[in-house]
Coordinates of C-alpha atoms and ligand atoms in Angstrom, one line a residue:
M1 CA 6.4 4.2 16.5
K2 CA 7.3 4.1 12.8
D3 CA 10.9 4.0 12.0
T4 CA 12.4 3.9 8.4
K5 CA 15.9 3.2 9.8
Q6 CA 17.1 5.3 7.0
Q7 CA 19.0 8.4 8.0
W8 CA 18.5 10.1 4.7
F9 CA 14.7 10.1 5.1
K10 CA 14.9 11.4 8.5
D11 CA 17.3 14.3 7.3
A12 CA 15.6 15.0 4.1
K13 CA 12.7 17.4 5.1
F14 CA 11.7 18.4 1.7
G15 CA 10.8 16.4 -1.4
L16 CA 9.2 16.6 -4.7
F17 CA 6.3 14.8 -5.7
I18 CA 5.6 14.4 -9.4
H19 CA 2.2 13.4 -10.7
W20 CA 2.3 12.6 -14.3
G21 CA 0.3 10.4 -16.5
L22 CA -2.0 10.2 -19.5
Y23 CA -4.7 12.2 -17.2
S24 CA -2.3 15.4 -18.1
I25 CA -3.6 15.2 -21.7
L26 CA -7.2 15.8 -20.4
A27 CA -5.8 18.4 -18.1
G28 CA -9.2 18.5 -16.1
E29 CA -11.6 18.4 -19.1
Y30 CA -13.2 15.6 -21.0
K31 CA -15.3 16.1 -24.2
G32 CA -16.1 19.6 -22.9
K33 CA -17.0 18.6 -19.4
K34 CA -14.8 19.9 -16.6
T35 CA -13.9 18.1 -13.5
D36 CA -13.9 19.9 -10.3
R37 CA -12.0 17.4 -8.6
I38 CA -8.4 16.2 -8.5
A39 CA -7.4 16.0 -12.2
E40 CA -5.8 12.6 -12.1
W41 CA -9.2 11.3 -11.2
I42 CA -11.0 12.3 -14.2
M43 CA -11.4 8.7 -15.6
N44 CA -13.2 7.6 -12.5
H45 CA -15.0 10.9 -11.9
L46 CA -16.4 11.4 -15.3
D47 CA -16.9 7.6 -15.9
I48 CA -14.7 7.4 -19.0
P49 CA -14.7 3.7 -20.1
A50 CA -11.1 2.1 -20.1
E51 CA -11.5 1.6 -23.9
E52 CA -12.1 5.3 -24.4
Y53 CA -9.4 6.4 -21.9
E54 CA -6.6 4.1 -23.2
K55 CA -6.8 5.8 -26.6
L56 CA -5.1 8.8 -25.0
A57 CA -1.9 7.0 -25.1
A58 CA -1.7 7.3 -28.9
Q59 CA -1.6 11.1 -28.2
F60 CA 1.0 11.1 -25.4
N61 CA 4.1 12.9 -27.0
P62 CA 5.7 15.2 -24.3
I63 CA 8.5 16.5 -26.3
E64 CA 9.5 19.1 -23.7
F65 CA 10.1 16.7 -21.2
D66 CA 13.6 17.1 -19.7
A67 CA 14.4 15.0 -16.8
E68 CA 17.6 17.0 -16.0
K69 CA 15.9 20.2 -16.0
I70 CA 13.4 18.9 -13.4
V71 CA 16.0 17.3 -11.2
K72 CA 18.1 20.3 -11.2
K73 CA 15.3 22.5 -10.2
A74 CA 14.5 20.2 -7.3
K75 CA 18.0 20.3 -6.3
E76 CA 17.9 24.2 -6.5
W77 CA 14.7 24.3 -4.4
G78 CA 16.6 22.4 -1.6
M79 CA 14.7 19.1 -2.0
H80 CA 16.4 15.9 -1.2
Y81 CA 14.2 13.3 -2.8
I82 CA 11.8 12.9 -5.6
V83 CA 8.8 10.7 -5.8
F84 CA 7.5 9.9 -9.2
T85 CA 4.2 8.3 -10.4
S86 CA 5.5 5.1 -12.0
K87 CA 1.7 4.0 -12.3
H88 CA -1.3 6.0 -10.9
H89 CA -4.8 4.6 -10.5
E90 CA -5.4 5.0 -14.4
G91 CA -3.0 2.0 -14.7
F92 CA -0.7 3.3 -17.3
A93 CA 2.9 2.6 -16.6
M94 CA 5.4 5.7 -17.1
Y95 CA 8.3 3.3 -17.8
H96 CA 8.9 0.4 -20.1
S97 CA 6.9 -2.3 -18.5
K98 CA 7.6 -5.9 -20.0
C99 CA 4.3 -7.3 -18.5
S100 CA 1.8 -4.7 -19.6
K101 CA 1.7 -3.0 -23.0
Y102 CA 0.0 0.0 -21.5
N103 CA 3.1 1.7 -20.9
V104 CA 5.0 4.9 -22.2
V105 CA 7.3 3.0 -24.5
D106 CA 5.0 0.6 -26.2
A107 CA 1.7 2.5 -26.3
T108 CA 2.8 6.2 -27.2
P109 CA 4.4 7.9 -30.1
F110 CA 6.9 9.3 -27.5
R111 CA 8.6 5.8 -27.1
R112 CA 11.1 7.2 -24.5
D113 CA 11.3 5.5 -21.0
I114 CA 10.3 8.5 -18.7
L115 CA 11.5 6.6 -15.5
K116 CA 14.8 5.6 -17.0
E117 CA 15.6 9.3 -18.0
L118 CA 14.5 10.3 -14.4
Q119 CA 16.7 7.7 -12.7
L120 CA 19.9 8.8 -15.0
A121 CA 19.2 12.5 -14.1
C122 CA 18.8 11.6 -10.3
E123 CA 22.0 9.6 -10.3
K124 CA 23.8 12.5 -12.0
Y125 CA 22.7 15.0 -9.5
E126 CA 22.7 12.8 -6.4
M127 CA 19.0 13.0 -5.9
K128 CA 17.2 10.3 -4.1
L129 CA 14.4 8.6 -6.3
G130 CA 11.2 7.1 -4.9
L131 CA 8.3 5.6 -6.9
Y132 CA 4.5 6.1 -6.5
Y133 CA 2.9 2.9 -7.3
S134 CA -0.9 2.4 -7.1
Q135 CA -1.2 -1.1 -5.9
A136 CA -4.9 -1.6 -5.4
Q137 CA -6.6 0.8 -7.7
D138 CA -6.0 0.2 -11.3
W139 CA -8.9 1.4 -13.5
H140 CA -7.5 -0.2 -16.7
D141 CA -6.9 -3.8 -15.4
P142 CA -10.4 -5.6 -15.3
D143 CA -9.5 -6.9 -11.8
G144 CA -8.0 -3.8 -10.3
F145 CA -10.1 -1.8 -7.7
M146 CA -12.0 1.2 -8.6
Y147 CA -13.0 3.6 -5.7
G148 CA -16.7 4.3 -5.6
K149 CA -17.6 1.5 -8.0
D150 CA -18.8 -2.3 -7.6
N151 CA -15.6 -4.3 -7.2
S152 CA -17.5 -7.5 -5.7
H153 CA -16.8 -9.5 -9.0
K154 CA -13.1 -8.7 -9.3
D155 CA -10.5 -11.3 -8.6
Y156 CA -8.1 -8.9 -6.9
Q157 CA -5.5 -11.6 -6.1
A158 CA -5.2 -12.4 -10.0
Y159 CA -4.5 -8.8 -10.7
L160 CA -1.8 -8.6 -8.1
D161 CA -0.2 -11.8 -9.4
R162 CA -0.6 -10.7 -13.0
K163 CA 0.3 -7.0 -12.8
V164 CA 1.4 -5.5 -9.4
M165 CA 4.0 -8.2 -8.5
P166 CA 5.7 -8.1 -11.7
Q167 CA 5.7 -4.5 -12.1
L168 CA 7.1 -3.9 -8.6
R169 CA 9.8 -6.5 -9.6
E170 CA 10.5 -4.4 -12.9
I171 CA 10.7 -0.9 -11.1
L172 CA 12.8 -2.4 -8.3
T173 CA 15.3 -4.3 -10.7
D174 CA 15.7 -2.0 -13.9
Y175 CA 15.9 1.4 -12.4
G176 CA 18.8 1.5 -10.1
E177 CA 18.5 2.4 -6.3
I178 CA 14.9 3.1 -5.4
A179 CA 14.6 4.9 -2.3
L180 CA 11.2 4.3 -1.4
I181 CA 7.7 2.9 -2.8
W182 CA 5.0 5.1 -2.3
F183 CA 2.0 3.1 -2.1
D184 CA -1.6 4.6 -2.1
T185 CA -5.4 3.7 -1.4
P186 CA -4.9 0.2 -0.3
M187 CA -8.7 -0.3 -0.3
D188 CA -9.6 -4.1 0.5
T189 CA -5.8 -5.2 0.5
T190 CA -5.5 -7.9 3.1
M191 CA -2.6 -8.0 5.6
E192 CA -1.2 -11.1 3.8
Q193 CA -1.4 -9.1 0.4
S194 CA 0.3 -6.1 2.0
Q195 CA 3.0 -8.4 3.6
A196 CA 3.5 -10.1 0.1
M197 CA 4.2 -6.7 -1.5
I198 CA 6.5 -5.7 1.3
D199 CA 8.6 -8.9 1.3
L200 CA 8.9 -8.6 -2.5
V201 CA 10.2 -5.0 -2.3
K202 CA 12.7 -5.9 0.5
S203 CA 13.9 -9.1 -1.2
I204 CA 15.0 -6.9 -4.2
Q205 CA 16.1 -3.8 -2.4
P206 CA 16.3 -4.1 1.4
N207 CA 16.8 -0.4 2.0
C208 CA 13.8 0.7 0.0
I209 CA 11.4 2.2 2.3
I210 CA 7.6 1.3 2.2
S211 CA 5.5 4.4 2.5
G212 CA 2.4 4.5 5.0
R213 CA -0.2 3.6 2.6
I214 CA 0.7 0.0 1.9
G215 CA -2.4 -1.0 4.0
N216 CA -3.1 -2.4 7.4
Q217 CA -0.8 0.0 8.9
M218 CA 2.2 -1.9 7.9
G219 CA 4.3 1.0 6.4
E220 CA 7.4 2.1 7.8
Y221 CA 6.7 5.7 8.2
M222 CA 3.3 7.6 8.8
T223 CA 2.0 9.2 5.7
T224 CA -0.5 11.7 6.8
G225 CA -3.7 12.4 4.8
D226 CA -3.2 14.5 1.7
N227 CA -2.6 18.0 2.7
F228 CA -3.3 17.2 6.4
I229 CA -1.1 18.5 9.0
P230 CA -1.5 16.3 12.3
R231 CA -2.1 18.3 15.4
L232 CA -0.7 16.0 18.0
P233 CA 3.1 15.4 18.1
Y234 CA 4.4 12.3 16.4
E235 CA 7.7 10.8 17.4
G236 CA 8.2 8.4 14.6
D237 CA 9.1 9.2 11.0
W238 CA 6.5 10.7 9.0
E239 CA 5.7 12.7 5.7
L240 CA 3.1 15.0 4.5
P241 CA 2.1 14.9 0.9
A242 CA 0.7 18.1 -0.5
T243 CA -0.5 20.0 -3.5
L244 CA 0.5 23.4 -4.6
N245 CA -2.9 24.1 -6.0
D246 CA -5.9 22.0 -5.9
T247 CA -4.8 19.1 -7.9
W248 CA -2.0 16.7 -8.3
G249 CA -2.2 16.0 -11.8
F250 CA -2.3 18.8 -14.3
N251 CA -5.4 20.8 -14.7
K252 CA -5.5 23.6 -17.2
H253 CA -8.2 25.5 -15.2
D254 CA -6.6 25.4 -11.8
H255 CA -4.4 28.5 -11.0
N256 CA -5.3 28.5 -7.4
W257 CA -1.6 28.6 -6.3
K258 CA -0.8 28.7 -2.8
N259 CA 1.3 31.6 -1.4
P260 CA 5.1 31.1 -1.1
D261 CA 4.9 32.6 2.4
D262 CA 2.3 30.0 3.5
I263 CA 4.4 27.1 1.9
I264 CA 7.4 28.2 3.8
R265 CA 5.5 28.4 7.1
L266 CA 4.1 25.1 6.4
L267 CA 7.6 23.5 5.6
L268 CA 8.9 24.7 8.9
K269 CA 5.8 23.7 10.7
I270 CA 6.2 20.2 9.5
N271 CA 10.1 20.1 10.0
S272 CA 9.7 21.4 13.4
R273 CA 7.5 18.5 14.2
G274 CA 9.9 16.0 12.8
G275 CA 8.2 15.4 9.3
N276 CA 9.0 15.6 5.7
Y277 CA 7.0 17.8 3.3
L278 CA 6.6 16.2 -0.1
L279 CA 5.3 18.9 -2.4
N280 CA 3.6 18.2 -5.7
I281 CA 4.0 19.3 -9.3
G282 CA 2.0 18.2 -12.1
P283 CA 3.6 18.5 -15.7
D284 CA 1.4 19.1 -18.6
S285 CA 1.0 16.9 -21.7
L286 CA 4.2 18.3 -23.2
G287 CA 6.2 17.6 -20.1
R288 CA 6.4 21.2 -18.9
V289 CA 6.1 22.2 -15.4
P290 CA 3.4 24.8 -14.8
E291 CA 4.9 28.4 -14.6
G292 CA 2.7 29.0 -11.5
S293 CA 4.3 26.2 -9.7
I294 CA 7.8 27.2 -10.8
K295 CA 7.4 30.7 -9.4
V296 CA 6.2 29.6 -5.9
L297 CA 8.8 27.0 -5.6
D298 CA 11.5 29.5 -6.8
T299 CA 10.7 31.6 -3.8
V300 CA 10.3 28.8 -1.3
G301 CA 13.4 27.2 -2.7
K302 CA 15.5 30.5 -2.2
Y303 CA 14.5 30.4 1.7
V304 CA 15.4 26.6 1.8
Q305 CA 18.7 27.1 0.2
E306 CA 19.8 30.1 2.1
N307 CA 18.8 28.4 5.3
A308 CA 19.7 24.9 4.5
E309 CA 21.7 24.6 7.7
A310 CA 18.5 25.2 9.6
I311 CA 16.2 22.7 7.8
F312 CA 18.1 19.7 6.3
G313 CA 19.3 17.4 9.0
T314 CA 17.3 19.1 11.8
K315 CA 15.6 17.3 14.8
R316 CA 12.0 17.6 16.3
V317 CA 11.7 20.7 18.6
E318 CA 10.2 19.9 22.0
I319 CA 9.0 23.5 22.7
Y320 CA 5.4 24.5 23.1
A321 CA 5.6 27.3 20.5
Y322 CA 4.0 25.6 17.8
E323 CA 1.3 28.2 17.1
L324 CA 3.4 31.4 17.3
E325 CA 2.7 33.7 14.4
W326 CA 6.2 35.3 14.0
A327 CA 8.3 32.2 14.2
Q328 CA 8.9 28.6 13.7
F329 CA 11.7 26.6 15.4
T330 CA 14.0 23.8 14.3
R331 CA 17.0 22.5 16.0
K332 CA 20.3 20.7 15.9
D333 CA 22.8 19.6 18.6
Y334 CA 23.9 22.8 20.3
K335 CA 21.6 25.0 18.0
L336 CA 18.3 26.5 17.9
F337 CA 17.1 28.0 14.7
V338 CA 14.6 31.0 14.9
H339 CA 12.8 31.2 11.5
M340 CA 11.6 34.6 11.4
L341 CA 8.3 34.7 9.4
E342 CA 7.1 38.3 10.4
P343 CA 9.0 41.5 10.9
K344 CA 10.5 42.1 14.5
V345 CA 12.7 44.4 16.3
R346 CA 14.2 41.7 18.6
I347 CA 13.9 38.3 19.6
E348 CA 12.9 37.4 23.1
L349 CA 13.1 34.0 24.4
L350 CA 12.0 33.6 28.1
N351 CA 12.6 31.0 30.7
V352 CA 15.7 29.7 29.1
G353 CA 17.3 26.7 30.4
N354 CA 20.6 27.1 28.6
H355 CA 23.7 29.0 28.6
V356 CA 24.1 31.0 25.2
K357 CA 27.3 31.1 23.3
R358 CA 26.3 33.4 20.4
A359 CA 23.7 34.2 17.8
Y360 CA 24.2 34.6 14.1
L361 CA 22.3 35.2 10.8
V362 CA 22.0 31.7 9.1
K363 CA 22.2 32.9 5.6
D364 CA 25.7 34.7 5.7
G365 CA 27.0 33.8 9.1
A366 CA 26.8 37.6 10.5
E367 CA 27.1 37.5 14.3
L368 CA 24.2 39.2 16.0
P369 CA 24.2 41.0 19.4
C370 CA 22.9 38.5 21.9
K371 CA 22.4 39.0 25.6
V372 CA 21.1 37.0 28.7
M373 CA 19.4 38.9 31.2
T374 CA 17.4 38.2 34.3
V375 CA 13.9 39.4 34.3
C376 CA 12.2 40.6 37.5
E377 CA 10.7 37.3 38.3
G378 CA 14.2 35.9 38.4
D379 CA 13.9 34.0 35.3
S380 CA 16.6 34.4 32.4
M381 CA 15.7 35.7 29.2
I382 CA 17.8 35.8 25.8
E383 CA 17.5 38.8 23.7
V384 CA 18.9 39.0 20.3
E385 CA 19.0 42.5 18.8
L386 CA 18.2 42.6 15.2
P387 CA 20.0 44.9 13.0
E388 CA 17.9 47.7 11.5
Y389 CA 17.8 46.5 7.9
L390 CA 16.5 43.1 9.1
Q391 CA 13.7 44.9 11.3
N392 CA 11.1 45.2 8.4
Q393 CA 11.9 41.9 6.9
K394 CA 10.6 38.5 7.1
N395 CA 11.7 35.0 6.2
Y396 CA 15.1 34.8 7.3
C397 CA 16.7 32.7 10.1
V398 CA 18.6 33.3 13.3
C399 CA 20.7 30.7 14.9
I400 CA 21.1 30.7 18.6
E401 CA 24.1 28.5 19.8
T402 CA 24.1 26.9 23.3
E403 CA 26.5 25.4 25.6
E404 CA 24.0 22.6 26.1
K405 CA 23.6 19.8 23.4
D406 CA 19.7 20.0 23.4
P407 CA 18.5 23.5 23.4
I408 CA 15.5 23.8 25.9
F409 CA 13.3 26.8 25.8
E410 CA 10.6 26.4 28.2
S411 CA 8.6 29.2 26.8
I412 CA 8.9 31.9 24.2
K413 CA 7.8 35.4 24.7
G414 CA 5.7 36.9 22.0
Ligands
LIG501 O1 -2.0 10.7 -5.9 C1 -2.8 11.6 -5.3 C2 -4.2 11.4 -5.2 O2 -4.8 11.0 -6.5 C3 -4.4 10.2 -4.3 N1 -3.4 10.3 -3.2 C4 -2.6 11.6 -3.7 C5 -1.1 11.4 -3.3 C6 -5.7 10.0 -3.8 N2 -6.4 8.9 -3.9 N3 -7.5 8.9 -3.4 N4 -7.4 10.1 -2.8 C7 -6.4 10.8 -3.2 C8 -8.7 10.5 -2.0 C9 -9.8 10.3 -2.8 C10 -10.9 11.2 -2.6 C11 -12.0 10.7 -3.2 FE1 -12.8 11.7 -4.8 C12 -13.2 11.5 -2.8 C13 -12.5 9.9 -4.2 C14 -13.7 9.9 -4.5 C15 -14.1 11.1 -3.6 C16 -11.9 13.3 -5.2 C17 -13.2 13.5 -5.4 C18 -11.4 12.4 -6.1 C19 -12.7 11.9 -6.6 C20 -13.6 12.8 -6.4

């Protein structure tokens, strides 16, 4: 069972993924040809030669980028950590790398160290900062792997020694406390190579968490497939990385935004199963966060903020109510949170193994009438009456406080 041994990660529940690199300039289209795949893969998908692709750096000038604005937004959305692409598969460093000139300070007219600005903003607003780093795929380095291409002639170890290890050292040394390194697509990385990367990370920052995709199942938590919710319960630490539309990097043609209600439901489903939801934004080439994603996240964020007590720091729920349509459940000691996702007149919880103290509305603390009854079979049932003004609403949360530390609800009516 995976264990990060980091309480902040277990408590976090909701994080912001930021995919940003040179691909944001192409925005899903190269020389009139559109990619129908994830936009940060355009170099691979449309076979753009490295000598061509790298010229994009000369155009990268995201004058609208404002690290504080993004971090403040993440905070407002109730997120507790940010994971930023310090280097994606394209091989371009979004920080001032000393061992590769292919970076945002040396190769662009922008010349600002984006990661440094993000670090300072995160420190100012007390936001954990993690870094995505593509360790195996590097489509710019001649010895980096490229998915779907012939890699047999490459000297992967030479690339690791020349670029990966030094760059990991840089991001872990020059940018304050790094909460986690988010490795991805390990491909043919051997156990020894994964171990060497882990050892390096831990030698510099022992508390820095190694994500699930370091390779060879050696990560400290389980990273699920992109956008994939596991069906079986998982007791260890885990995280689900997800997109808000159908791409990670910015794609000007993709307006297929998910519905805020669906995102809220998904977040709670993940949280009730003990996982963190790492939700992505892809800024454009000027550094602007797409309006579509802001709109969705503003709505989701309102729910998360209002009900922070019922999300942040909650524990896995052991009840068999996962597929209920009208609710999702989270819990803390002495508390069961019923997240109401559809309009309902009352809440009825059957076969309750607990003694109930009271019920209240999480967002304002208002007491709700609550009684425990005995149904004709002899089991007990909790009934929370909902005030009329709530009966046609959804997306609010009710807390039921119990005498027992671990609320046990054997089955839920409805
Ligand atoms: O960073 C994001 C993705 O770019 C990265 N992981 C998340 C967090 C990722 N790397 N690989 N994959 C996702 C899956 C790759 C899927 C592929 Fe394809 C299918 C590669 C080739 C076929 C999608 C379709 C990408 C290119 C064509």
